[in-house]
Short mmCIF file of C-alpha atoms and ligand atoms in Angstrom, two decimals:
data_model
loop_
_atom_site.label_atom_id
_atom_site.label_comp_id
_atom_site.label_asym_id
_atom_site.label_seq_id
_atom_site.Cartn_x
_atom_site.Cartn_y
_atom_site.Cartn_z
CA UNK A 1 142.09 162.73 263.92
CA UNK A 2 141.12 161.36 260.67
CA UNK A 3 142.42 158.70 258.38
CA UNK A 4 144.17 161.20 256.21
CA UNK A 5 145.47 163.06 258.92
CA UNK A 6 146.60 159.86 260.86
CA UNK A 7 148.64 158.60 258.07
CA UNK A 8 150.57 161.77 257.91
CA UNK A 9 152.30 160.14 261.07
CA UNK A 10 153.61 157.50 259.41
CA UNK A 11 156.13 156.68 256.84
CA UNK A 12 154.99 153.82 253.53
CA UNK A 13 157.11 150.68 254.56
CA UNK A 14 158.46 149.09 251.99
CA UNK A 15 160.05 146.02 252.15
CA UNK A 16 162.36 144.70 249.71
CA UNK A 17 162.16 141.29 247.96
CA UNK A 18 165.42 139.29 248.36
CA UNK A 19 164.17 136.84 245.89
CA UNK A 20 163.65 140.16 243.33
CA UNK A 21 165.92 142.06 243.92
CA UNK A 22 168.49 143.98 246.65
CA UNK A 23 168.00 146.92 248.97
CA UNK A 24 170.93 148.31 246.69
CA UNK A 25 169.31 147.72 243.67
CA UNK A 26 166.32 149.96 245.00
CA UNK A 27 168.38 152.57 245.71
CA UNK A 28 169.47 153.00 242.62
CA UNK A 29 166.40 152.16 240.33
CA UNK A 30 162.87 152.74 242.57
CA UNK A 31 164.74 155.33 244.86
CA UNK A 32 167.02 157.06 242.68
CA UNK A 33 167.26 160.68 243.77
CA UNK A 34 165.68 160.05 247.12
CA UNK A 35 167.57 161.92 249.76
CA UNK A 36 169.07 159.33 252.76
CA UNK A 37 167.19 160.16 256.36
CA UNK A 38 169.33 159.34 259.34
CA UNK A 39 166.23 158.68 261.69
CA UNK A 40 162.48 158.13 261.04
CA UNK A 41 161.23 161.07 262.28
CA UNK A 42 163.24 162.72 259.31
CA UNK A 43 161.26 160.45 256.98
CA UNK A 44 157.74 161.35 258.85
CA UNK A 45 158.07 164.84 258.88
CA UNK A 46 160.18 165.55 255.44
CA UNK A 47 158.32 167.20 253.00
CA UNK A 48 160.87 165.85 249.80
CA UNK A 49 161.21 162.85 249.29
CA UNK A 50 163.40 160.51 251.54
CA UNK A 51 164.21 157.14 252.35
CA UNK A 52 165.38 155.50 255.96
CA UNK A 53 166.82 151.69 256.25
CA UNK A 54 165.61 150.22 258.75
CA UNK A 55 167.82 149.12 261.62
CA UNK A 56 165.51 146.20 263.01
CA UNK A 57 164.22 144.29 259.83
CA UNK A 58 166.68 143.62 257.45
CA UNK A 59 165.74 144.79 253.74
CA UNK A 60 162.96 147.45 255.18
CA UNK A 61 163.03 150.70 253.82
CA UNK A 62 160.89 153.20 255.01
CA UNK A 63 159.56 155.80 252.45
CA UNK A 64 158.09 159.77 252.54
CA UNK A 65 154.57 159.35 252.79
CA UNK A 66 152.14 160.34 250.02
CA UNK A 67 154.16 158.59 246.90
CA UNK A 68 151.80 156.31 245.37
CA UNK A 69 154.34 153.51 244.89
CA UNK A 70 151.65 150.70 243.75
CA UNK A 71 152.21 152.83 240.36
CA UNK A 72 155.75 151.78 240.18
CA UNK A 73 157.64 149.00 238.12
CA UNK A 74 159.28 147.27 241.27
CA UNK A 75 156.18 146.92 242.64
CA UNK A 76 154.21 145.35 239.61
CA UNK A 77 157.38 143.02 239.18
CA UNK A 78 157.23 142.07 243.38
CA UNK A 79 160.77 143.58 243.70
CA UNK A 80 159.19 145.86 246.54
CA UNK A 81 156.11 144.79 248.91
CA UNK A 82 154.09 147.07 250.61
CA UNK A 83 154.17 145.94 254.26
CA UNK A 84 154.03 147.51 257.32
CA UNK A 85 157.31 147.65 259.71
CA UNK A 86 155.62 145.28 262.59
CA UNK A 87 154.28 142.81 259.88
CA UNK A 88 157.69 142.19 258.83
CA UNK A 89 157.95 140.91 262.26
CA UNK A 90 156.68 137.77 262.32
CA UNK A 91 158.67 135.80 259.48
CA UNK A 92 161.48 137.59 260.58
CA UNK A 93 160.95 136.67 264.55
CA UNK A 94 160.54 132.93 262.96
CA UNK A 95 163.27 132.88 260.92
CA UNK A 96 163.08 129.83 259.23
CA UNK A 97 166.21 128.02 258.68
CA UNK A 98 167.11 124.67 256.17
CA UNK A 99 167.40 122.59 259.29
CA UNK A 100 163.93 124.03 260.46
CA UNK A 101 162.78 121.90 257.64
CA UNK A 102 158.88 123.11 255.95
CA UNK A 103 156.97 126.29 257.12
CA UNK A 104 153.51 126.29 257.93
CA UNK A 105 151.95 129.98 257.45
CA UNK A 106 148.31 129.10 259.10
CA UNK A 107 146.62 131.79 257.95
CA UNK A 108 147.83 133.17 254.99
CA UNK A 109 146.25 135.88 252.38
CA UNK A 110 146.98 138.38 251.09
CA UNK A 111 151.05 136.82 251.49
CA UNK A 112 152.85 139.09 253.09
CA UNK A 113 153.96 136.62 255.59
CA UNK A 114 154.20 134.01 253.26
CA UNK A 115 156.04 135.91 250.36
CA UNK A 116 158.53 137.25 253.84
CA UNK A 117 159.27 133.71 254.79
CA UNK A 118 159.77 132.65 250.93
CA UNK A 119 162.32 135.75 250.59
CA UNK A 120 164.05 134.76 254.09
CA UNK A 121 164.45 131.13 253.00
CA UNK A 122 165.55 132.16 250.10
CA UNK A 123 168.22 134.20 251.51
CA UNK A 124 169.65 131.72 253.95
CA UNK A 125 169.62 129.51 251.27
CA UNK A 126 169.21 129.94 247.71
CA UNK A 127 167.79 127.84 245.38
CA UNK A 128 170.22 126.07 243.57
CA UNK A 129 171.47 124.72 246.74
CA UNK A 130 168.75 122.21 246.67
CA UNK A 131 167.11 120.76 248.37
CA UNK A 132 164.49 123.49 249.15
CA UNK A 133 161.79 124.01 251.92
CA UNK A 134 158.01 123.93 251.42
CA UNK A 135 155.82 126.65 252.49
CA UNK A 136 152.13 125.30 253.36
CA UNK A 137 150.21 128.48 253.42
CA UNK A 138 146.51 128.03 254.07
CA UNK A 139 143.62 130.13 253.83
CA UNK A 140 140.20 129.51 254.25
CA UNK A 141 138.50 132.02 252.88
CA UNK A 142 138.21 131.29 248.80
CA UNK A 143 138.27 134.77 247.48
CA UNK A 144 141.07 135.97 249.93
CA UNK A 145 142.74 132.75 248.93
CA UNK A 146 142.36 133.79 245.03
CA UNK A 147 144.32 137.06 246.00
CA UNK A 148 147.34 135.13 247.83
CA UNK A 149 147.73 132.28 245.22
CA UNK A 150 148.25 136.10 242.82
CA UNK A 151 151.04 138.11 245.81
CA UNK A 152 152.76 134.47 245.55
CA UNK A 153 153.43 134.26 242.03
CA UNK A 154 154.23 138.27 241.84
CA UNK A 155 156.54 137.95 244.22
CA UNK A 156 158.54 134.86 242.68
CA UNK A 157 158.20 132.36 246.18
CA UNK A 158 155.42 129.76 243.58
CA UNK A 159 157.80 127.35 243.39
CA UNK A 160 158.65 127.03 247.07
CA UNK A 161 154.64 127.86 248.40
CA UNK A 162 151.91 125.21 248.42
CA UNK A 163 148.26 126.98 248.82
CA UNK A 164 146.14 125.54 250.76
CA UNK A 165 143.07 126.92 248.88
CA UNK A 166 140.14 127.18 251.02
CA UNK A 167 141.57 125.22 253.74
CA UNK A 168 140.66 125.62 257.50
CA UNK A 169 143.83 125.13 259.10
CA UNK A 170 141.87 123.71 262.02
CA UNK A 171 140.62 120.91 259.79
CA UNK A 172 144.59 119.91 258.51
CA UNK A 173 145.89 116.68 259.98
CA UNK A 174 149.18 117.65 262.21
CA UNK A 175 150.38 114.09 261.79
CA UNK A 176 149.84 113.89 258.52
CA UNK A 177 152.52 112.56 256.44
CA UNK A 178 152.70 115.43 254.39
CA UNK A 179 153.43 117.36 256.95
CA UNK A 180 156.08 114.90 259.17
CA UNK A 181 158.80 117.50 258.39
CA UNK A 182 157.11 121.10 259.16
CA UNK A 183 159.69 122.49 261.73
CA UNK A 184 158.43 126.35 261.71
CA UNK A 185 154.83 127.56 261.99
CA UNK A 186 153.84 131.32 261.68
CA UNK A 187 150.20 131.95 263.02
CA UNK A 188 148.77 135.31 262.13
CA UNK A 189 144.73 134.79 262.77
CA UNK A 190 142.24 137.54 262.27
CA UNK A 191 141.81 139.54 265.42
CA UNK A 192 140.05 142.76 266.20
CA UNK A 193 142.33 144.85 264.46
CA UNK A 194 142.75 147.50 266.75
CA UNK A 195 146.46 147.89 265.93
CA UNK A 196 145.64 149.21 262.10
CA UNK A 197 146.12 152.51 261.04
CA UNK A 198 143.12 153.84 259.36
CA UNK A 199 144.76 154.57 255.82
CA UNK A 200 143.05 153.53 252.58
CA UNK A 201 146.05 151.30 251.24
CA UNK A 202 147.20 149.71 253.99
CA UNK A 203 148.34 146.29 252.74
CA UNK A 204 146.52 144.22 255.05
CA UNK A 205 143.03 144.28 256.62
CA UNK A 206 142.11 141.96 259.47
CA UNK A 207 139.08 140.56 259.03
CA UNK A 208 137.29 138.82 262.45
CA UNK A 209 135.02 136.82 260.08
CA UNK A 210 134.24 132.99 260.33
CA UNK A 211 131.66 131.64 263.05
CA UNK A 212 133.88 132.46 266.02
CA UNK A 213 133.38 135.95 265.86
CA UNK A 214 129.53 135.94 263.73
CA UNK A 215 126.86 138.14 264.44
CA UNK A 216 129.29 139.74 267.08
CA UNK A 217 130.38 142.30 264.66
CA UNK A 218 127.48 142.75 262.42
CA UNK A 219 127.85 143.57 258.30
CA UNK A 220 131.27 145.11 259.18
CA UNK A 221 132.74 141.82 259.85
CA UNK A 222 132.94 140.56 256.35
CA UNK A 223 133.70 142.56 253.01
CA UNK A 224 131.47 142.43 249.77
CA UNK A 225 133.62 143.73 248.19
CA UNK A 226 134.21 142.41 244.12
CA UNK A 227 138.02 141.79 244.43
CA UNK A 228 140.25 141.67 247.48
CA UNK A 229 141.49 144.92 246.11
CA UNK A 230 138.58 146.51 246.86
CA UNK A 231 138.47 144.84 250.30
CA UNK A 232 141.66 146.10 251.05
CA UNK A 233 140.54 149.82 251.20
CA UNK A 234 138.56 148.85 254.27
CA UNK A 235 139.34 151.07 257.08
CA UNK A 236 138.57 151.33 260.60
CA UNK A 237 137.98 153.95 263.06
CA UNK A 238 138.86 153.76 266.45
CA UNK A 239 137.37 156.28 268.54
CA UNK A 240 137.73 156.48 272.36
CA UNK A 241 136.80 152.71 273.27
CA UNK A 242 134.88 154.33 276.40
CA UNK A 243 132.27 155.48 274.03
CA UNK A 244 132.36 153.54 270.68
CA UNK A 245 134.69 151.66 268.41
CA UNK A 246 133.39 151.92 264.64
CA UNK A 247 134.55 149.66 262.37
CA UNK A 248 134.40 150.33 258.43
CA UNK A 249 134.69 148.21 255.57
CA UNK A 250 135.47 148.35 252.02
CA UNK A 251 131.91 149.49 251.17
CA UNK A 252 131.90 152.01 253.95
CA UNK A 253 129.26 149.81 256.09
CA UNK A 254 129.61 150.89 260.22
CA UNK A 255 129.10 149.13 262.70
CA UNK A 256 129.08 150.19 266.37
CA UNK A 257 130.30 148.15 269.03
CA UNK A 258 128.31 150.36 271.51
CA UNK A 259 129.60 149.15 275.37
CA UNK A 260 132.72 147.67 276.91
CA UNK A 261 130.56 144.69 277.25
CA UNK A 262 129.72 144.31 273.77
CA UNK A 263 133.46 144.62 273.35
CA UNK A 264 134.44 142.60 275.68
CA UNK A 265 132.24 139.87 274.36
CA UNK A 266 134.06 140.29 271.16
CA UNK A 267 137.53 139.50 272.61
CA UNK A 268 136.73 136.46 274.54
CA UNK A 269 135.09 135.35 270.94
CA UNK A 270 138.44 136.03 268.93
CA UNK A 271 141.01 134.97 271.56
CA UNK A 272 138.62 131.79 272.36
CA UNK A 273 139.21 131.45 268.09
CA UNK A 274 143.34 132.35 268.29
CA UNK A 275 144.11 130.01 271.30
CA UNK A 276 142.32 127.01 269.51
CA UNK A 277 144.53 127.63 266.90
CA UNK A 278 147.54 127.82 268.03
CA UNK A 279 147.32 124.74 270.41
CA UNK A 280 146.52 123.49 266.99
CA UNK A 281 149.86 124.25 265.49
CA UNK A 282 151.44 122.87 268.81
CA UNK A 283 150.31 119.38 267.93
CA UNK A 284 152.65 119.51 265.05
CA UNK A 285 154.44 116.37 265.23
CA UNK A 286 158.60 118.04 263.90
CA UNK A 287 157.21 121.58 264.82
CA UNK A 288 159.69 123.44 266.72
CA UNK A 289 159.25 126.76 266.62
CA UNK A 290 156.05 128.84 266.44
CA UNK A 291 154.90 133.05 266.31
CA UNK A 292 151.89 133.82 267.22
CA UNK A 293 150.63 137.44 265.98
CA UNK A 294 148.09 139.83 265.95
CA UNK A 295 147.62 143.79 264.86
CA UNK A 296 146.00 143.78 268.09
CA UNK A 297 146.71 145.88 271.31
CA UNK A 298 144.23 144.08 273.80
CA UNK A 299 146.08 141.91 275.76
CA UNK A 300 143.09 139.56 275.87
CA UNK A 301 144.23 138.64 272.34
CA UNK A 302 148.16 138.71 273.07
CA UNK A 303 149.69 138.17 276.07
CA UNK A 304 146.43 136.40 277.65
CA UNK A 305 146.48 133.83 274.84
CA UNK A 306 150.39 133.37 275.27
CA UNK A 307 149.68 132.40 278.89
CA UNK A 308 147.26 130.07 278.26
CA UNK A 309 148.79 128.44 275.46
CA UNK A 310 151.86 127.44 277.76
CA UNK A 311 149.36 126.51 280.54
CA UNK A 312 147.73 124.42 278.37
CA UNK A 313 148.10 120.41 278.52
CA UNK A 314 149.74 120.41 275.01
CA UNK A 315 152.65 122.86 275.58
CA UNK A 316 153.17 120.79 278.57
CA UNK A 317 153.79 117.58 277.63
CA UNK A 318 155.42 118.79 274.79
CA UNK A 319 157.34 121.43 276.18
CA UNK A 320 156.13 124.12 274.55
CA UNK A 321 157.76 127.80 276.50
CA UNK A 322 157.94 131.17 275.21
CA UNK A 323 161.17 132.28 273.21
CA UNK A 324 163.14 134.71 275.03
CA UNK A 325 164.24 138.04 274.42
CA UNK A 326 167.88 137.07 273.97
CA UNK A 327 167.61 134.04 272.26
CA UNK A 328 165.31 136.35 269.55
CA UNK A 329 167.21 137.87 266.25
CA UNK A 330 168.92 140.38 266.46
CA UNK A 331 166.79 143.16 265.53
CA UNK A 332 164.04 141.62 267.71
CA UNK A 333 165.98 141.54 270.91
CA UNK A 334 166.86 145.01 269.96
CA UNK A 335 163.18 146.08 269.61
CA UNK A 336 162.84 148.18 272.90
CA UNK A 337 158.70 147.75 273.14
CA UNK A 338 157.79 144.88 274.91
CA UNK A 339 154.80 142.80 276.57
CA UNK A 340 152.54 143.91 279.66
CA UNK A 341 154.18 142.15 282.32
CA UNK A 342 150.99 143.04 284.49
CA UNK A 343 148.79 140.73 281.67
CA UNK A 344 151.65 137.55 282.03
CA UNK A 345 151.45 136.95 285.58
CA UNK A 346 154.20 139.21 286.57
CA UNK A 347 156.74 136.53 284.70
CA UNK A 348 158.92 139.51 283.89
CA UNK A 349 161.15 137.16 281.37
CA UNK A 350 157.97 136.21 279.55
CA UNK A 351 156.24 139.79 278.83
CA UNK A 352 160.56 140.79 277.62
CA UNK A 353 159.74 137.80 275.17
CA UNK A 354 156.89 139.12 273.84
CA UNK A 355 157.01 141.77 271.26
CA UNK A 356 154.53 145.13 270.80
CA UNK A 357 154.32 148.13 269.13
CA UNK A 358 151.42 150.94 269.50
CA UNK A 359 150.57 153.47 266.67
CA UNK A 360 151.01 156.95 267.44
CA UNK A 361 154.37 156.33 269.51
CA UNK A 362 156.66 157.63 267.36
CA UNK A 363 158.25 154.73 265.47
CA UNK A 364 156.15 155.40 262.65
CA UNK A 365 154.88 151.49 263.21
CA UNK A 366 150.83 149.95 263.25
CA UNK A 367 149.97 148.27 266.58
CA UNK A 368 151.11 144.69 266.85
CA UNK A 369 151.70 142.32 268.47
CA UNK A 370 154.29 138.80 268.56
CA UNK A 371 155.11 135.99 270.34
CA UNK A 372 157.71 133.35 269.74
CA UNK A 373 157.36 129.71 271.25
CA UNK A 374 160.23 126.96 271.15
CA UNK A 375 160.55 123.44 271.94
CA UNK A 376 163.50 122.05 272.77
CA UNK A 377 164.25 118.36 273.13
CA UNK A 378 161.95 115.19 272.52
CA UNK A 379 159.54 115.94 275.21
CA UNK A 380 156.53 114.61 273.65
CA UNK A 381 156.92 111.07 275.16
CA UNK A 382 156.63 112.81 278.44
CA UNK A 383 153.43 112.54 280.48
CA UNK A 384 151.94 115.86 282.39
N1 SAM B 1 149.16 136.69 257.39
C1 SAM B 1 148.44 137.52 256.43
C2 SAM B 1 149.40 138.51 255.82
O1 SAM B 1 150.35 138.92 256.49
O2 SAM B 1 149.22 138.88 254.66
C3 SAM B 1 147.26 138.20 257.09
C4 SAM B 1 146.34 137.20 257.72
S1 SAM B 1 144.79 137.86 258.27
C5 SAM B 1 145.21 138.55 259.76
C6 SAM B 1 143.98 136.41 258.82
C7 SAM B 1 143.59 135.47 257.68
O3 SAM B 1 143.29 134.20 258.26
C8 SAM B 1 142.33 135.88 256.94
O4 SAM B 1 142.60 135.92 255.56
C9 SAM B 1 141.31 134.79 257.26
O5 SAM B 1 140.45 134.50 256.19
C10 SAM B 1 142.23 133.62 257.55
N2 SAM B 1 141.68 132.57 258.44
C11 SAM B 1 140.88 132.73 259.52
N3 SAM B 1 140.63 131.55 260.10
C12 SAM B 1 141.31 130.62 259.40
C13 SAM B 1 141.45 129.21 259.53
N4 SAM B 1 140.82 128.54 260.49
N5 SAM B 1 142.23 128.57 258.64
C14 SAM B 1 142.85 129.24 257.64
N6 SAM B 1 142.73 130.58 257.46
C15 SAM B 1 141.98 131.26 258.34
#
């Protein structure tokens, strides 16, 4: 199927943001004369225009494809974001409270994370009630940085957000001062983005680029695009991986990852890159809670990665273990698609901790994939 066919599957997600405005405040402005779907398979297949709420994520609406809503007022103001349903996951899996104290968001641009924590924050705690929480979102590409430092201020979460502009996140200090009181990390590194739908606008566009994955993916890997608008019209094709996976970017460059091998070789390169950076974030000093995501559905860059991150000699001594299902939000532990227990040793309670979606089942959703980790305690005195 192609792009424009594909997308006919799924529904525009649009979250609203709590720092901008109100799901009922959309309803009766953006929305106005929208008719209310009771499922979203009413919202997929409608052809007038209709609007869902979503019952995982709170303040997710999902829309009647084929309304260009980047033309609209709420969305030039930030009151709305266009964000897929299992992006919203993350910050909302992580749900950062005061006594969580700052947020790291590792790797940031565009924002949609970032501007999701900001609006959760500011919902569990508004403003005035001071004092407020820092967001350190980094990013280390420049000109992807340029575009987040722009979704923050759009979307009103400036004042609480410090960009780190062209920063490695590998190359920040854990036990730097600065940083004594980050309690919550989010970790959303670039993967093989074999979740994505292949639409033109979809809000986010995973780029593998950076030395850990160079020369494995050819010109594909990076955009030349002039703006990161224009990078975000990439697209990628995946045809059956037996034969070939094409990817596409912005300027409509292919590149062929011809065999299994090549492919292969291309995981081990990205989750080699995703593990390193996560064990990163565990070295946190006041960290407590982690997610670890991708828009990914190889294993070798979820589940894999989750089991050797709590193997690892870090998550050991400082007692690092997935979050389970029921100790997830609500709309999480509600989520019914879960990780391959087959790819987690058979732990049965890990793989219900872990969180997936696939395109093409249904829900309307992009592939994804997200883990929670929690430490408990002062373990970090502990020796392994
Ligand atoms: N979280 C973003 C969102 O929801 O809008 C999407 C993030 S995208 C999957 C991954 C980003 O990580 C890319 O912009 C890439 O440039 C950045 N990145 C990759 N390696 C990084 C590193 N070591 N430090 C900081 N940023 C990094």
């Amino acid at each position: 199927r192609d792009a424009a066919g594909e997308e006919a599957n799924y529904p525009r997600w649009v979250r609203v943001n709590a720092i901008k405005s109100s799901v009922e405040d959309q309803l009766e402005t953006t929305f106005a004369g929208y008719g209310r779907a009771e499922s979203i398979s009413e919202v997929i297949k409608s052809h007038k225009k209709h609007v869902f709420l979503d019952p995982h994520v709170p303040n997710l609406l999902a829309i009647t494809s084929g309304v260009d809503l980047s033309k609209t007022q709420a969305y030039a103001d930030g009151k709305i974001i266009l964000q897929d349903k299992a992006s919203c996951f993350p910050a909302y899996l992580l749900d950062p409270r005061a006594e969580d104290g700052d947020v790291v968001d590792a790797c940031a641009a565009p924002g949609n994370k970032t501007t999701h924590l900001a609006a959760i924050i500011h919902e569990h705690k508004p403003e005035f009630e001071a004092p407020a929480q820092t967001i350190y979102a980094f990013e280390k590409d420049s000109r992807r940085a340029g575009t987040l430092t722009k979704m923050v201020k759009v979307a009103g979460s400036h004042k609480t957000t410090r960009i780190g502009f062209g920063q490695d996140f590998l190359q920040v200090d854990p036990k730097a001062e600065q940083y004594a009181q980050v309690g919550a990390m989010l970790l959303d590194p670039s993967c093989s983005g074999s979740g994505i739908v292949g639409r033109d606008s979809m809000p986010e566009l995973h780029l593998p680029d950076g030395p850990e994955t160079k020369g494995k993916v050819g010109k594909a890997s990076k955009p030349k695009g002039k703006d990161e608008e224009a990078a975000t019209k990439g697209k990628r094709k995946h045809d059956n991986m037996e034969e070939k996976t094409v990817l596409i970017d912005d300027e409509g460059n292919e590149t062929v990852v011809k065999s299994e091998r090549d492919l292969e070789a291309r995981l081990e390169a990205l989750s080699g890159f995703q593990l390193t950076l996560l064990l990163h974030a565990f070295r946190f000093p006041a960290a407590k809670r982690v997610t670890y995501s991708t828009c990914s559905v190889h294993s070798q860059e979820n589940e894999t990665v989750v089991m050797k991150a709590i193997a690892s000699d870090v998550a050991k001594r400082r007692g690092w273990r997935v979050l389970r299902r029921d100790e997830q939000v609500r709309g999480m532990r509600e989520w019914p698609v879960r990780g391959l227990k087959e790819s987690c040793d058979g732990d049965e309670s890990i793989a219900e901790g872990c969180i997936r979606s696939y395109k093409d089942d249904g829900m309307g959703v992009m592939g994804f994939f997200v883990a929670g980790f929690i430490r408990e305690g002062d373990q970090d005195e502990k020796e392994v």
